[in-house]
Each structure stands twice: as C-alpha cells, then as structure tokens.
C-alpha cells in the first residue's frame, strides 16, 4: 500500500488540525524549498526524520541494453536521501 499526495494532504490536515488547503500549501512549500535547496547544492536535514543532499556522479562507461554497444555516460548530479533515527525506528517496529 502507498499513500498518494491527496491522501498525504488529508492525513497532514487531520494530524495538524488544519484544513486541506493549508496542508497542501505547506506540503507544496516543503517540496519547493527542498528542490530549490538541492538545486543550489545545499543539503537539507530534518533532524530525526531525513537528510537529502546533492551528490556528483562521475562520468562512466555504460552499455546499451538493446545493442550491447558501449556508451559514455557523462558526469551528472543525483540526490542521496538518508532516513533519520526516528524514521528508522518507526520502520523497524
């Protein structure tokens, strides 16, 4: 089972005792701040919950799965997300 965005907004609204519009605005703001910060190369850390950081991926040689031909994959950036201690404990239960 997974939670989609509208279900997440409803759950946040219930927990925070706010309306769904306010909950969606808060979730959207969190998403925007996370994206903007990572795009600038800034790490985002929510103690106990998660940390996210932009990581550089080195250029490497790959293989086209259809043809088997070697291809060069250029250096790029990715995102590394790590669970915090509270999140790890909640999942372990």
PDB file of C-alpha atoms in Angstrom:
ATOM      1  CA  UNK A   1       0.000   0.000   0.000  1.00  0.00           C
ATOM      2  CA  UNK A   2       1.197   3.514  -0.704  1.00  0.00           C
ATOM      3  CA  UNK A   3      -0.041   6.989   0.131  1.00  0.00           C
ATOM      4  CA  UNK A   4      -0.666   9.346  -2.779  1.00  0.00           C
ATOM      5  CA  UNK A   5      -0.420  13.122  -2.474  1.00  0.00           C
ATOM      6  CA  UNK A   6      -4.110  13.775  -1.770  1.00  0.00           C
ATOM      7  CA  UNK A   7      -4.148  11.077   0.939  1.00  0.00           C
ATOM      8  CA  UNK A   8      -0.989  12.566   2.444  1.00  0.00           C
ATOM      9  CA  UNK A   9      -2.564  16.042   2.429  1.00  0.00           C
ATOM     10  CA  UNK A  10      -5.649  14.659   4.197  1.00  0.00           C
ATOM     11  CA  UNK A  11      -3.524  12.889   6.818  1.00  0.00           C
ATOM     12  CA  UNK A  12      -1.469  16.041   7.459  1.00  0.00           C
ATOM     13  CA  UNK A  13      -4.650  18.117   7.758  1.00  0.00           C
ATOM     14  CA  UNK A  14      -6.077  15.686  10.318  1.00  0.00           C
ATOM     15  CA  UNK A  15      -2.861  15.459  12.391  1.00  0.00           C
ATOM     16  CA  UNK A  16      -2.227  19.214  12.382  1.00  0.00           C
ATOM     17  CA  UNK A  17      -5.918  20.065  12.776  1.00  0.00           C
ATOM     18  CA  UNK A  18      -5.876  22.390   9.782  1.00  0.00           C
ATOM     19  CA  UNK A  19      -7.880  22.364   6.575  1.00  0.00           C
ATOM     20  CA  UNK A  20      -6.756  20.509   3.470  1.00  0.00           C
ATOM     21  CA  UNK A  21      -5.942  23.718   1.591  1.00  0.00           C
ATOM     22  CA  UNK A  22      -3.484  24.792   4.283  1.00  0.00           C
ATOM     23  CA  UNK A  23      -1.997  21.298   4.477  1.00  0.00           C
ATOM     24  CA  UNK A  24      -1.498  21.177   0.708  1.00  0.00           C
ATOM     25  CA  UNK A  25       0.093  24.646   0.737  1.00  0.00           C
ATOM     26  CA  UNK A  26       2.527  23.513   3.462  1.00  0.00           C
ATOM     27  CA  UNK A  27       3.402  20.310   1.608  1.00  0.00           C
ATOM     28  CA  UNK A  28       3.930  22.222  -1.651  1.00  0.00           C
ATOM     29  CA  UNK A  29       6.124  24.767   0.149  1.00  0.00           C
ATOM     30  CA  UNK A  30       8.237  21.960   1.673  1.00  0.00           C
ATOM     31  CA  UNK A  31       8.622  20.410  -1.781  1.00  0.00           C
ATOM     32  CA  UNK A  32       9.660  23.732  -3.348  1.00  0.00           C
ATOM     33  CA  UNK A  33      12.195  24.532  -0.611  1.00  0.00           C
ATOM     34  CA  UNK A  34      13.669  21.025  -0.884  1.00  0.00           C
ATOM     35  CA  UNK A  35      14.017  21.283  -4.671  1.00  0.00           C
ATOM     36  CA  UNK A  36      15.454  24.819  -4.592  1.00  0.00           C
ATOM     37  CA  UNK A  37      17.960  23.951  -1.878  1.00  0.00           C
ATOM     38  CA  UNK A  38      19.184  20.785  -3.583  1.00  0.00           C
ATOM     39  CA  UNK A  39      19.458  22.614  -6.916  1.00  0.00           C
ATOM     40  CA  UNK A  40      21.809  25.114  -5.224  1.00  0.00           C
ATOM     41  CA  UNK A  41      23.872  22.263  -3.771  1.00  0.00           C
ATOM     42  CA  UNK A  42      22.655  22.816  -0.207  1.00  0.00           C
ATOM     43  CA  UNK A  43      21.899  19.774   1.934  1.00  0.00           C
ATOM     44  CA  UNK A  44      18.534  19.636   3.705  1.00  0.00           C
ATOM     45  CA  UNK A  45      18.460  17.998   7.134  1.00  0.00           C
ATOM     46  CA  UNK A  46      15.386  17.450   9.266  1.00  0.00           C
ATOM     47  CA  UNK A  47      16.867  16.002  12.452  1.00  0.00           C
ATOM     48  CA  UNK A  48      15.485  12.558  13.228  1.00  0.00           C
ATOM     49  CA  UNK A  49      13.455  12.433  10.008  1.00  0.00           C
ATOM     50  CA  UNK A  50      15.658  12.604   6.925  1.00  0.00           C
ATOM     51  CA  UNK A  51      18.525  14.261   5.180  1.00  0.00           C
ATOM     52  CA  UNK A  52      18.845  14.933   1.469  1.00  0.00           C
ATOM     53  CA  UNK A  53      21.887  16.094  -0.421  1.00  0.00           C
ATOM     54  CA  UNK A  54      23.028  16.557  -3.987  1.00  0.00           C
ATOM     55  CA  UNK A  55      25.826  14.186  -4.967  1.00  0.00           C
ATOM     56  CA  UNK A  56      28.030  14.230  -8.031  1.00  0.00           C
ATOM     57  CA  UNK A  57      28.149  11.142 -10.201  1.00  0.00           C
ATOM     58  CA  UNK A  58      31.372  10.621 -12.114  1.00  0.00           C
ATOM     59  CA  UNK A  59      31.426  10.020 -15.862  1.00  0.00           C
ATOM     60  CA  UNK A  60      31.429   6.331 -16.653  1.00  0.00           C
ATOM     61  CA  UNK A  61      31.118   3.767 -19.391  1.00  0.00           C
ATOM     62  CA  UNK A  62      27.775   2.018 -19.717  1.00  0.00           C
ATOM     63  CA  UNK A  63      26.232  -0.437 -22.088  1.00  0.00           C
ATOM     64  CA  UNK A  64      23.151  -0.075 -24.274  1.00  0.00           C
ATOM     65  CA  UNK A  65      20.927  -2.966 -23.136  1.00  0.00           C
ATOM     66  CA  UNK A  66      19.420  -3.456 -26.618  1.00  0.00           C
ATOM     67  CA  UNK A  67      22.567  -3.481 -28.696  1.00  0.00           C
ATOM     68  CA  UNK A  68      25.275  -4.249 -26.157  1.00  0.00           C
ATOM     69  CA  UNK A  69      27.213  -1.254 -27.506  1.00  0.00           C
ATOM     70  CA  UNK A  70      29.361   0.657 -25.010  1.00  0.00           C
ATOM     71  CA  UNK A  71      28.262   4.238 -24.381  1.00  0.00           C
ATOM     72  CA  UNK A  72      29.785   7.081 -22.402  1.00  0.00           C
ATOM     73  CA  UNK A  73      27.581   8.381 -19.600  1.00  0.00           C
ATOM     74  CA  UNK A  74      28.551  11.977 -18.722  1.00  0.00           C
ATOM     75  CA  UNK A  75      29.126  13.227 -15.180  1.00  0.00           C
ATOM     76  CA  UNK A  76      25.896  14.350 -13.574  1.00  0.00           C
ATOM     77  CA  UNK A  77      24.232  15.048 -10.247  1.00  0.00           C
ATOM     78  CA  UNK A  78      21.923  12.811  -8.239  1.00  0.00           C
ATOM     79  CA  UNK A  79      20.146  13.001  -4.899  1.00  0.00           C
ATOM     80  CA  UNK A  80      21.032  10.960  -1.825  1.00  0.00           C
ATOM     81  CA  UNK A  81      18.291  10.627   0.779  1.00  0.00           C
ATOM     82  CA  UNK A  82      19.011   9.109   4.174  1.00  0.00           C
ATOM     83  CA  UNK A  83      16.469   8.170   6.822  1.00  0.00           C
ATOM     84  CA  UNK A  84      16.870   9.754  10.251  1.00  0.00           C
ATOM     85  CA  UNK A  85      16.786   7.884  13.548  1.00  0.00           C
ATOM     86  CA  UNK A  86      13.073   8.460  14.243  1.00  0.00           C
ATOM     87  CA  UNK A  87      12.137   7.246  10.779  1.00  0.00           C
ATOM     88  CA  UNK A  88      14.386   4.185  11.107  1.00  0.00           C
ATOM     89  CA  UNK A  89      12.832   3.297  14.480  1.00  0.00           C
ATOM     90  CA  UNK A  90       9.290   3.675  13.130  1.00  0.00           C
ATOM     91  CA  UNK A  91      10.015   1.367  10.192  1.00  0.00           C
ATOM     92  CA  UNK A  92      11.754  -1.220  12.388  1.00  0.00           C
ATOM     93  CA  UNK A  93       8.636  -1.767  14.530  1.00  0.00           C
TER      94      UNK A  93
END
